[in-house]
Coordinates of C-alpha atoms in Angstrom, one line a residue:
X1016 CA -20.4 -29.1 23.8
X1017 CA -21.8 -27.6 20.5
X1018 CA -21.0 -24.6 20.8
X1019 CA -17.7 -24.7 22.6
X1020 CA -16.9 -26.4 18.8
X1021 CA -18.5 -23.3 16.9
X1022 CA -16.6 -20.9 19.8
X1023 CA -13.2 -22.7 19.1
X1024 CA -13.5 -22.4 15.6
X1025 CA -14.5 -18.5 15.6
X1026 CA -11.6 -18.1 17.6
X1027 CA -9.4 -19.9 15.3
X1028 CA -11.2 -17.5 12.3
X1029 CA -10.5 -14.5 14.5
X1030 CA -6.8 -15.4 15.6
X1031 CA -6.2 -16.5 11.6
X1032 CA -7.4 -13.2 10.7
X1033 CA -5.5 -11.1 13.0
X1034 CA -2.4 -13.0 11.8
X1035 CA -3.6 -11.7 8.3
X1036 CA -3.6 -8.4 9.4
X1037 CA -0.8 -8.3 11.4
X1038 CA 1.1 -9.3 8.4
X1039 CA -0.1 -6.8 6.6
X1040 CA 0.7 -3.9 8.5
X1041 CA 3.9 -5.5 9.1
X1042 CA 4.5 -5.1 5.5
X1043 CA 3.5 -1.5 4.7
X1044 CA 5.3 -0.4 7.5
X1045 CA 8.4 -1.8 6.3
X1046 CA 7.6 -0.3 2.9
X1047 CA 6.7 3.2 3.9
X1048 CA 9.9 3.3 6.2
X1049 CA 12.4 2.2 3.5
X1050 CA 10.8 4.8 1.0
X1051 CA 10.1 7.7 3.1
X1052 CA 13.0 9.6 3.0
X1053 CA 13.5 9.7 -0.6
X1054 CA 10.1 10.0 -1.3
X1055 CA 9.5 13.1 0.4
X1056 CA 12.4 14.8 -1.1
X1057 CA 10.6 13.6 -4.2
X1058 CA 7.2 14.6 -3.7
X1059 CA 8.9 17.8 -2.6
X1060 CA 10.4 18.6 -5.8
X1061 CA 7.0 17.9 -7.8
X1062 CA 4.8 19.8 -5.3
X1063 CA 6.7 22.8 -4.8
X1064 CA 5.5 23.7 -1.0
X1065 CA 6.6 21.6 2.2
X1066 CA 2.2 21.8 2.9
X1067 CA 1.6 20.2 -0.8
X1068 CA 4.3 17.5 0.0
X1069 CA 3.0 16.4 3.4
X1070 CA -0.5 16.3 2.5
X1071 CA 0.7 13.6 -0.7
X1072 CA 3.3 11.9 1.6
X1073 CA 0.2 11.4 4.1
X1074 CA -2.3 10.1 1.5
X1075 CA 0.0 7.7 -0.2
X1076 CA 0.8 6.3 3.3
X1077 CA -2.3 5.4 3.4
X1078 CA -3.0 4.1 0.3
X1079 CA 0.0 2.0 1.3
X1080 CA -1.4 1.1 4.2
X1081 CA -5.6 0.4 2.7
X1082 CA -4.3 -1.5 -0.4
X1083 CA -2.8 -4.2 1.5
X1084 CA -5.7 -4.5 3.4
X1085 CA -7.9 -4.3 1.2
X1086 CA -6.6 -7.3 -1.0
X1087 CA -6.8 -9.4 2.8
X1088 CA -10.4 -8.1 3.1
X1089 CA -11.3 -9.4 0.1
X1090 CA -9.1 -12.3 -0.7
X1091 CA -8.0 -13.9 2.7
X1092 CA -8.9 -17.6 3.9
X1093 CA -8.9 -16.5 7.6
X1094 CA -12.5 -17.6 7.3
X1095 CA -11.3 -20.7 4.6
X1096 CA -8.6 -22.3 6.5
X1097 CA -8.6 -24.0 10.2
X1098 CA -5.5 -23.3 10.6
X1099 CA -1.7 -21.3 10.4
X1100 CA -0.7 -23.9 7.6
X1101 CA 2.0 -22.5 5.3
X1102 CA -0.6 -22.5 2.5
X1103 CA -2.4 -19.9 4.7
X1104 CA 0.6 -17.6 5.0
X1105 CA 1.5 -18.1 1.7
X1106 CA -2.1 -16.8 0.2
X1107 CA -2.0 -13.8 2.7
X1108 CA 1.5 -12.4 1.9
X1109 CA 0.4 -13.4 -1.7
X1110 CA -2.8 -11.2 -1.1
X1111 CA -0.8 -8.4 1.0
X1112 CA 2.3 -8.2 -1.8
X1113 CA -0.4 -8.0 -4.6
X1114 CA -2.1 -5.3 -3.2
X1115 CA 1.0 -3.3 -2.3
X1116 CA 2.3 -4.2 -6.0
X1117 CA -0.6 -2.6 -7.0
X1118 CA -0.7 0.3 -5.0
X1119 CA 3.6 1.1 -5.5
X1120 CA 2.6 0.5 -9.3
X1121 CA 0.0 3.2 -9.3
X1122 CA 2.0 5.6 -7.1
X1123 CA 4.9 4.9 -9.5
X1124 CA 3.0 5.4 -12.5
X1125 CA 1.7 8.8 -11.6
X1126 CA 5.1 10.2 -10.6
X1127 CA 6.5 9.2 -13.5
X1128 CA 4.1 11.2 -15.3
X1129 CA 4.8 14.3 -13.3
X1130 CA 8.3 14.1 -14.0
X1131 CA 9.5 16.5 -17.1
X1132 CA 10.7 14.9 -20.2
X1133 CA 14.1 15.7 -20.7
X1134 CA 14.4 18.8 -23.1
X1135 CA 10.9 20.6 -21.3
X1136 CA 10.8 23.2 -19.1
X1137 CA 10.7 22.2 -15.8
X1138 CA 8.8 25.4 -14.5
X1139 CA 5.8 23.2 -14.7
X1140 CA 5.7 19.8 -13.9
X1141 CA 2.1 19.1 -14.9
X1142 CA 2.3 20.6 -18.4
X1143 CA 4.2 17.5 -20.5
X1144 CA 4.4 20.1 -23.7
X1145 CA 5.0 23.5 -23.0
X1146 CA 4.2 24.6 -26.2
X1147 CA 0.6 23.4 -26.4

């Protein structure tokens, strides 16, 4: 009787974080289909080549993707909680929106400083002062 106790409550650990997970992915994939059009034609303009702008396009899905997760990984109760409370969904979409906030902050920040200033020349994105 033992462990039919200890093999319900790993199952409620494993279901808990599958939810987690699930939710997760959910997420990113909703976030990486309402950005993907514009951010290609984006990445694009900054890499110059259709081969540069897939290869970025492909990693920042997946940073996308691994941030999200990540923050689950790490900060979850699937292993806290016994069960799907609303406290437990609200700490994982807490945990999943942090880490996408962080990852969209850091993807945001870096194109912005790509972008040329107005007034530079735009031959060369990467070069913030031509004249240096």
């Amino acid at each position: 009787m033992g462990n039919l106790i200890v093999e319900e409550k790993k199952m409620g650990e494993l279901s808990l974080f599958v939810i987690e997970v699930t939710l997760s992915l959910t997420v990113s994939g909703f976030v990486i289909f309402t950005l993907s059009k514009d951010l290609y034609q984006l990445i694009l303009e900054l890499c110059g080549t259709e081969a540069r702008a897939k290869f970025w396009i492909s990693y920042l899905n997946v940073m996308l993707v691994i941030t999200p997760l990540l923050t689950v990984f790490i900060f979850g109760k699937s292993g806290i909680v016994s069960e799907a409370s609303f406290i437990f969904f609200k700490s994982a979409l807490g945990c999943i929106l942090t880490g996408m906030f962080l990852s969209l902050g850091a993807i945001g920040f870096q194109i912005m400083q790509s972008i040329p200033k107005k007034g530079l020349q735009a031959d060369n994105p990467w070069q913030s002062n031509p004249q240096e």
